[in-house]
Coordinates of C-alpha atoms in Angstrom, one line a residue:
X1 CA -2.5 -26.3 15.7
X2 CA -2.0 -28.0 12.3
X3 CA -1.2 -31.0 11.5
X4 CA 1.4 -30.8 9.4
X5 CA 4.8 -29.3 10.7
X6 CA 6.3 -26.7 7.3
X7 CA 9.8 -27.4 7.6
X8 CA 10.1 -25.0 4.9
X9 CA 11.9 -21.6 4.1
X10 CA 8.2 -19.8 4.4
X11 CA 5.7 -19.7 5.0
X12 CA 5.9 -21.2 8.5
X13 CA 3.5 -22.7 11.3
X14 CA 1.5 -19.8 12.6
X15 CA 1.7 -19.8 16.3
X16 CA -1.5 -19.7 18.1
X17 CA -1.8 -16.3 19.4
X18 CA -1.5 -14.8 16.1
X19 CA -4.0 -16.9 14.0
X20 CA -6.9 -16.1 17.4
X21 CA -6.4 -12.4 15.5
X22 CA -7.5 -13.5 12.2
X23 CA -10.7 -14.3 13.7
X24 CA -11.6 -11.2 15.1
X25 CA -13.5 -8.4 13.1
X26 CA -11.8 -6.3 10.6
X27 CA -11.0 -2.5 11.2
X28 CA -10.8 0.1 8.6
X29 CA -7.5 1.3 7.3
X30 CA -8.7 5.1 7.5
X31 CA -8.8 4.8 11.5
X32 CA -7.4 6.3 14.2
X33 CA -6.7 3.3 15.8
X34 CA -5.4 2.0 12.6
X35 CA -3.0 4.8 12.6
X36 CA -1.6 3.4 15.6
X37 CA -0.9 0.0 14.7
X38 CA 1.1 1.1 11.0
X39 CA 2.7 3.9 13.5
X40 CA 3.9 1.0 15.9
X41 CA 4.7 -1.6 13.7
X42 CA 7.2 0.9 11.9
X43 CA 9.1 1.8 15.3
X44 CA 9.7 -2.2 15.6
X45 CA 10.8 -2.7 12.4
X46 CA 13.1 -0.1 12.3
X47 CA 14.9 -2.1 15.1
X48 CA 14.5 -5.1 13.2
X49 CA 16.2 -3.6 10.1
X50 CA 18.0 -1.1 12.7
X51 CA 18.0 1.7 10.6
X52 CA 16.9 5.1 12.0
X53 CA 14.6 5.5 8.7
X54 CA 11.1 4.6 8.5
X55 CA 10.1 1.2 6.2
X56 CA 7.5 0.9 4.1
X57 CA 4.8 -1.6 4.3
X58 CA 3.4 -3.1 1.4
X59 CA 1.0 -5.3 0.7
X60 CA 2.8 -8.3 -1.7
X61 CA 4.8 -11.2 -1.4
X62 CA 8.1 -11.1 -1.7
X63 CA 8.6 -10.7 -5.1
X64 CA 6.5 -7.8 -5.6
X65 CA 8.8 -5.8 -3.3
X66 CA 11.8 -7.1 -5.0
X67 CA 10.2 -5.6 -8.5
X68 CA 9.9 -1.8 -6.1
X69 CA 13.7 -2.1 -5.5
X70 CA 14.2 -2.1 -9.1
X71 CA 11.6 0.5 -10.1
X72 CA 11.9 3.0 -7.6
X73 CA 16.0 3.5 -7.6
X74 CA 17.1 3.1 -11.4
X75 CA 16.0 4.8 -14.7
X76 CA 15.5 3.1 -18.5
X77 CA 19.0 1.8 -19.3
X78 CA 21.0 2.5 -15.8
X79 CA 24.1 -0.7 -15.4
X80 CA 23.5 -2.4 -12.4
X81 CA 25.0 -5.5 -11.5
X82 CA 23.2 -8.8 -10.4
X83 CA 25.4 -11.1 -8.2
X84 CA 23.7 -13.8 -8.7
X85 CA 24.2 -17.4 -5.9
X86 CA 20.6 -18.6 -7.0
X87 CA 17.2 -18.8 -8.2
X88 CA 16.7 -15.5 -6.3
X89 CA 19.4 -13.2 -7.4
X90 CA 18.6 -14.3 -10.8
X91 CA 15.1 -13.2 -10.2
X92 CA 16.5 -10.2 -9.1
X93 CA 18.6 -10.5 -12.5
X94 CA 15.3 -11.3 -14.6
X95 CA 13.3 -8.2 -13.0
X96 CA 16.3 -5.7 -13.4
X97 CA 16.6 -7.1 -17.5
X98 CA 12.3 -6.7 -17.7
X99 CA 12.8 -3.1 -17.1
X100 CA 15.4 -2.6 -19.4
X101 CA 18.2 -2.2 -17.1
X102 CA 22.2 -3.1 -18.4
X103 CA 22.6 -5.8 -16.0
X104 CA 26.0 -7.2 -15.6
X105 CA 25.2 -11.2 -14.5
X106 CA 27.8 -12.2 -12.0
X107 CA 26.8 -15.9 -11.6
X108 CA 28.4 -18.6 -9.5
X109 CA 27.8 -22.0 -9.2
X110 CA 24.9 -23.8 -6.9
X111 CA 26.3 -24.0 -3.1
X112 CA 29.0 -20.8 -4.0
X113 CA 29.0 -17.7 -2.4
X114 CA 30.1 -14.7 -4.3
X115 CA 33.8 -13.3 -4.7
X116 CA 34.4 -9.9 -3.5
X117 CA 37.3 -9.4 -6.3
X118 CA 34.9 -9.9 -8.7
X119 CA 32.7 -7.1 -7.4
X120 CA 35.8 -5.2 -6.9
X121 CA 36.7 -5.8 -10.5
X122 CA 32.6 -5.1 -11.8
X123 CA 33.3 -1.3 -9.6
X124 CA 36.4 -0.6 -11.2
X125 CA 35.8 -1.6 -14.7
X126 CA 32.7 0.4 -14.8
X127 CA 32.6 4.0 -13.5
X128 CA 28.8 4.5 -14.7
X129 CA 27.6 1.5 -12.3
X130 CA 24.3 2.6 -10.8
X131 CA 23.4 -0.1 -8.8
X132 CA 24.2 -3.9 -7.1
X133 CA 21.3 -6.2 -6.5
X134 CA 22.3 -9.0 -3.9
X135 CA 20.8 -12.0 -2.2
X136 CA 21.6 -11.7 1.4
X137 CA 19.8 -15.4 2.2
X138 CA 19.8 -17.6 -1.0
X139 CA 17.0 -20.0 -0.2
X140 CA 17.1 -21.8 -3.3
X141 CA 20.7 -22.9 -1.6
X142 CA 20.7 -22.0 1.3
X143 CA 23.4 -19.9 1.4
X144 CA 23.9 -16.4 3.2
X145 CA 26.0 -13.8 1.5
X146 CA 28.1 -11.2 2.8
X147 CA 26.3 -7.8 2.4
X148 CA 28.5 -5.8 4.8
X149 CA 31.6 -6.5 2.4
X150 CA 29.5 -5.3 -0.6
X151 CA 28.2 -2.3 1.6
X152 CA 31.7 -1.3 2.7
X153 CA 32.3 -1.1 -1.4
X154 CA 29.6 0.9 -1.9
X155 CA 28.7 3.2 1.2
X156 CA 30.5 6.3 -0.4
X157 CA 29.5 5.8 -3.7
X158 CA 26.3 7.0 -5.7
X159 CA 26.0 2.9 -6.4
X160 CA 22.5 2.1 -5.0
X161 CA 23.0 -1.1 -3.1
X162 CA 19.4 -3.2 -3.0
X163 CA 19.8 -6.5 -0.9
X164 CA 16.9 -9.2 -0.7
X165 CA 16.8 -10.7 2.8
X166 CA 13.1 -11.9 2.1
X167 CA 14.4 -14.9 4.0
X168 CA 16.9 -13.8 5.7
X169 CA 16.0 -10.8 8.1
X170 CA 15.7 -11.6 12.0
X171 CA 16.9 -15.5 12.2
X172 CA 21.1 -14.1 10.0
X173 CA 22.7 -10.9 11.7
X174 CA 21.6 -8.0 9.3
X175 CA 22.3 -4.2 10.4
X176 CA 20.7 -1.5 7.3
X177 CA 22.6 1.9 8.6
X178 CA 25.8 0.2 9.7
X179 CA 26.2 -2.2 6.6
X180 CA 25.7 1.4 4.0
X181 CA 22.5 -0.6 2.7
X182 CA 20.5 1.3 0.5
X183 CA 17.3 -0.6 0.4
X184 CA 16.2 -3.5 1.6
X185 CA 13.3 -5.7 1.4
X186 CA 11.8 -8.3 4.0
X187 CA 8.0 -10.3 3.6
X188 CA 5.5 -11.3 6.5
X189 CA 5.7 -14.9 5.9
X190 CA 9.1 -16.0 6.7
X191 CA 10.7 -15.2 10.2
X192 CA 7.9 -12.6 11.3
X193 CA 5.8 -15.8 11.4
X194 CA 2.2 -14.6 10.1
X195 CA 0.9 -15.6 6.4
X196 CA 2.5 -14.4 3.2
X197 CA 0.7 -10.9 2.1
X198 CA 2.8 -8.7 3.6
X199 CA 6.2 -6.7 2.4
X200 CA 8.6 -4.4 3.9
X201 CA 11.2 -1.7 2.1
X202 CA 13.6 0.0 4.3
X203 CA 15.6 3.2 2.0
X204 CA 18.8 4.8 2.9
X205 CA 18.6 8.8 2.5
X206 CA 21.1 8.0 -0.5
X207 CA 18.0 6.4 -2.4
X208 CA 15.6 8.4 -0.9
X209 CA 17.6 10.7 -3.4
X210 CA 17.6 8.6 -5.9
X211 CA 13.9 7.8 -6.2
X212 CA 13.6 11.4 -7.1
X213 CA 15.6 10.6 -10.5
X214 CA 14.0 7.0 -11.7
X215 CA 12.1 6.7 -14.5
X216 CA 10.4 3.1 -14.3
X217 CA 7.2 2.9 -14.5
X218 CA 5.3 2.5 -11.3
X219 CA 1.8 2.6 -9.8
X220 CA 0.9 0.2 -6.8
X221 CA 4.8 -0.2 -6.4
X222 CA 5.7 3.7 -6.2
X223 CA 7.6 4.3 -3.1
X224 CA 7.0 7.9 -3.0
X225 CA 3.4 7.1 -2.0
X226 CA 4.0 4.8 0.6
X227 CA 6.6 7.3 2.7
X228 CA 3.6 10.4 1.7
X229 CA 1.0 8.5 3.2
X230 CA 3.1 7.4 6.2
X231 CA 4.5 10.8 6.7
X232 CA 1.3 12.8 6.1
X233 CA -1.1 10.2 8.1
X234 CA 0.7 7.0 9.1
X235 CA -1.4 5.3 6.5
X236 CA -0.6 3.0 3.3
X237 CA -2.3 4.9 0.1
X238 CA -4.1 1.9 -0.7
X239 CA -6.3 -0.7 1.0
X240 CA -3.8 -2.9 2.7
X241 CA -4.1 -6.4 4.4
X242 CA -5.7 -5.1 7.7
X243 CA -5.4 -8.1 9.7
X244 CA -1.9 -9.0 8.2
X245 CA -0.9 -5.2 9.8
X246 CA -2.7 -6.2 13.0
X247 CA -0.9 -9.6 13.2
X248 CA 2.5 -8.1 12.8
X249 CA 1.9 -5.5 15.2
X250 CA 1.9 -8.8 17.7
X251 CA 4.8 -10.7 15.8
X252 CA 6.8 -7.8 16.2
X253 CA 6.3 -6.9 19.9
X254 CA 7.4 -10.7 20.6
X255 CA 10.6 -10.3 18.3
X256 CA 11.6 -7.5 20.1
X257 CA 10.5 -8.9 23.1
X258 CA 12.6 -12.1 22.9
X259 CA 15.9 -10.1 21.2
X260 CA 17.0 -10.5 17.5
X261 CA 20.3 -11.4 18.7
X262 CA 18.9 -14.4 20.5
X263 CA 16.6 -15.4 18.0
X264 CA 19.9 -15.6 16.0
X265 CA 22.1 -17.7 18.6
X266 CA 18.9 -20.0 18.8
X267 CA 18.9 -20.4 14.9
X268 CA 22.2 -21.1 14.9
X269 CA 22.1 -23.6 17.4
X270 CA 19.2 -25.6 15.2
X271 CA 20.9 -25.2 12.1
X272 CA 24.0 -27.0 13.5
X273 CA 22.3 -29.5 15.3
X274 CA 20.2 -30.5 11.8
X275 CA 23.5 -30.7 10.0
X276 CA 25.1 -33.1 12.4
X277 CA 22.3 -35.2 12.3
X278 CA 22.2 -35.5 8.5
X279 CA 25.7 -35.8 8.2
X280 CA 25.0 -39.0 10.6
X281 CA 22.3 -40.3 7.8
X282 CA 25.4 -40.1 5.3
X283 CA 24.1 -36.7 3.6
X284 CA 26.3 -34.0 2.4
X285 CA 26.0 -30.0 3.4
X286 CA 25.7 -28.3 -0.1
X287 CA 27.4 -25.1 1.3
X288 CA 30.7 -25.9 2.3
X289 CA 32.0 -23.2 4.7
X290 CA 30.4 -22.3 7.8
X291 CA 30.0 -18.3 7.6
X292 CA 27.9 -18.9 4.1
X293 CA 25.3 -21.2 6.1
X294 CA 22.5 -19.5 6.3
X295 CA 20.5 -19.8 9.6
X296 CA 17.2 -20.0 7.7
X297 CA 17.3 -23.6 6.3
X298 CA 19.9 -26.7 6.0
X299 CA 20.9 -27.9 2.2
X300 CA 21.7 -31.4 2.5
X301 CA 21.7 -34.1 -0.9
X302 CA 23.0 -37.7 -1.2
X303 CA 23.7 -39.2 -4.4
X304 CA 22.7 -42.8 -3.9
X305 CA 18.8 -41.8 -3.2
X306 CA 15.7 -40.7 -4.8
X307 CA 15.0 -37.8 -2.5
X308 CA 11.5 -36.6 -4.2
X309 CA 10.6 -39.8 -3.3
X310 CA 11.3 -39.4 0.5
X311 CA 9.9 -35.7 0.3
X312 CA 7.1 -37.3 -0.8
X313 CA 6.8 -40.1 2.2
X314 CA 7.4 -37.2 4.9
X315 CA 4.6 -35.3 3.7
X316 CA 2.1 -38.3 4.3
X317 CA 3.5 -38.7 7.5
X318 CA 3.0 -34.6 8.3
X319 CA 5.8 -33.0 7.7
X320 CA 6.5 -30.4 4.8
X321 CA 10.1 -30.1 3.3
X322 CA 10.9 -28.8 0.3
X323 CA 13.9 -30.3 -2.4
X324 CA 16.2 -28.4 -4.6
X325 CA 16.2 -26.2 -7.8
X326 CA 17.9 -26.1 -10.8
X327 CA 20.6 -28.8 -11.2
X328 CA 19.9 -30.0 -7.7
X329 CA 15.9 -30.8 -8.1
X330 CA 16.3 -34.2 -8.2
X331 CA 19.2 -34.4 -5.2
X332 CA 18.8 -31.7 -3.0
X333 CA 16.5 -31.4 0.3
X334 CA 16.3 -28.3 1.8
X335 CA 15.3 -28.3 5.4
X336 CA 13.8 -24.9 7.1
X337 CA 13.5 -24.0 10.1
X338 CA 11.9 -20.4 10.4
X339 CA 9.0 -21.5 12.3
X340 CA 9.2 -21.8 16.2
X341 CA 10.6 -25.4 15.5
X342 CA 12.0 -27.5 18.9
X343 CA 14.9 -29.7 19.1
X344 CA 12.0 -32.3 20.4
X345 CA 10.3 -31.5 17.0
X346 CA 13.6 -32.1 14.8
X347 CA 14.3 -35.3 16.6
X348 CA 10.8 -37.1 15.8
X349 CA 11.7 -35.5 12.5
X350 CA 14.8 -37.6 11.8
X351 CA 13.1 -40.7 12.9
X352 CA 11.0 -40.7 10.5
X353 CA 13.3 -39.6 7.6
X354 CA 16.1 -41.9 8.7
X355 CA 13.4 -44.9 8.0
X356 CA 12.4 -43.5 4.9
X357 CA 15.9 -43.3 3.6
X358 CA 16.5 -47.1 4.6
X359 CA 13.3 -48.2 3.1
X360 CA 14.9 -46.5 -0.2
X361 CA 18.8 -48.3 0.2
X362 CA 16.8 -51.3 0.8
X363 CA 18.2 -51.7 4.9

């Protein structure tokens, strides 16, 4: 195993019995037995998403798929709104502008979660709204937004609701068809615990619809290939990341396997645990309230310390963590904990970073 433990939003650790895949032979993506794996892995995820529609497999990172939920849905000048908690929705934000989209930028400060009025107000104020691009787990933050409020807003509407949960699938409670989601986008290196390569896009029949209509340009990101060449042959229609596809297949079997819903509850448990323990070290929790924790990492800042210098300390001493963006780079650490991460683990953690804060007060 390595050396180092990624206490990180992604990628994670890769347990053991994935990585012995990568060092088998390759197969070739025009197989039957190919087929069969792509066929497999797209029952699973629908669970994972739970959505009774198929989802797309893509090989990107994350942002790559974010850039398909724009292109595929919306049309040269379409208003969509961006609500914007972090560095991610204002990607989102960024992407949606690029393509020469009217995006309405509904920011909020570092550590806030969104207002529903204000989306309310976004809806009402403009009848030609095509389309709401959301952050479901702001890792930048660490906060986790409420997409079934937003979904409940636009579920019988023609508004095309596109949520990011990159970060967030499989470790927050998430549910496609019963939220009214529209599409959805998740990548291989965060909870599904294999490397970064790998990108998935569940679509609601509503923007299966709407797909029909856009007028982005598109070529490696056009949806309308991906579901032809899954429908006609459970295949991608270009060469994808074989042994990515193979590792999921096992990833997958074991999330199901274990239960989403107790993947959660264990989460949920570490999350807590982490933030008691920092609150003990005399750090603050950047989010505030409890339902916009996300279970994906722990925000925590102090101002009376240098905290690149202590990230720096705790990755000589093996363990990755990352700090903070924006206005909170020099403040902020973030503290993940996608990877199959112990209680055992988090303890030796805090030893060491408990005597690399006192080396820095001086104690």
């Amino acid at each position: 195993m390595s050396s180092k433990l990624l206490l990180t939003p992604g990628p994670t650790n890769i347990p053991e019995r994935y990585l012995e895949i990568f060092g088998k032979d390759i197969i070739h993506h025009r197989t039957p037995e190919f087929r069969k794996y792509m066929k497999e892995n797209n029952e699973y995820l629908k669970k994972i998403f739970k959505t009774k529609n198929d989802v797309a497999v893509i090989t990107s990172s994350g942002t790559g798929v974010m850039e398909a939920a724009v292109v595929n849905f919306f049309s040269k000048g379409d208003k969509v709104l961006a609500i914007n908690t972090g560095y991610f929705g204002d990607r989102f934000r960024k992407i949606g502008e690029i393509y020469g989209l009217d995006v309405i930028n509904l920011q909020y400060e570092f550590g806030e979660s969104y207002e529903l009025s204000d989306v309310k107000k976004v809806i009402s104020e403009n009848p030609d709204l095509k389309g709401i691009l959301m952050t479901h787990s702001e890792t930048s933050v660490g906060i986790l937004n409420d997409v079934k409020a937003v979904g409940d807003l636009t579920k019988n509407t023609d508004i095309i609701l596109a949520v990011d949960t990159i970060s967030g699938l499989v470790v927050n409670d998430f549910d496609f068809d019963g939220w009214g989601v529209d599409v959805a986008i998740a990548g291989s290196q965060k909870a599904f615990l294999i490397p970064p390569g790998l990108a998935f896009v569940a679509i609601s029949d509503k923007a299966e619809k709407a797909m029909e209509k856009s007028d982005l340009p598109k070529y490696y990101f056009d949806l309308k290939q991906y579901k032809k060449y899954f429908d006609d042959n459970n295949e991608t229609p270009y060469t994808p990341a074989i042994a990515l596809v193979l590792a999921l297949n096992a990833s997958l079997k074991d999330l199901v396997n274990k239960g989403i819903e107790n993947i959660i509850s264990e989460k949920r448990n570490l999350r807590k645990y982490i933030e008691e323990k920092a609150q003990k070290l005399g750090f603050k929790l950047l989010v505030k309230t409890e339902e916009n924790r996300t279970n994906t990492l722990i925000s925590i800042y102090r101002e009376d310390i240098v905290i690149k210098s202590i990230i720096s300390a705790l990755e000589e001493k093996g363990y990755t963590v990352t700090g903070g963006k924006g206005k909170y780079a020099q403040s902020l650490m973030r503290i993940g904990i996608l990877g199959e991460i112990s209680k055992e683990q988090i303890d030796d953690f805090f030893v060491i970073f408990e005597e690399e804060v006192k080396k820095q007060l001086g104690k």
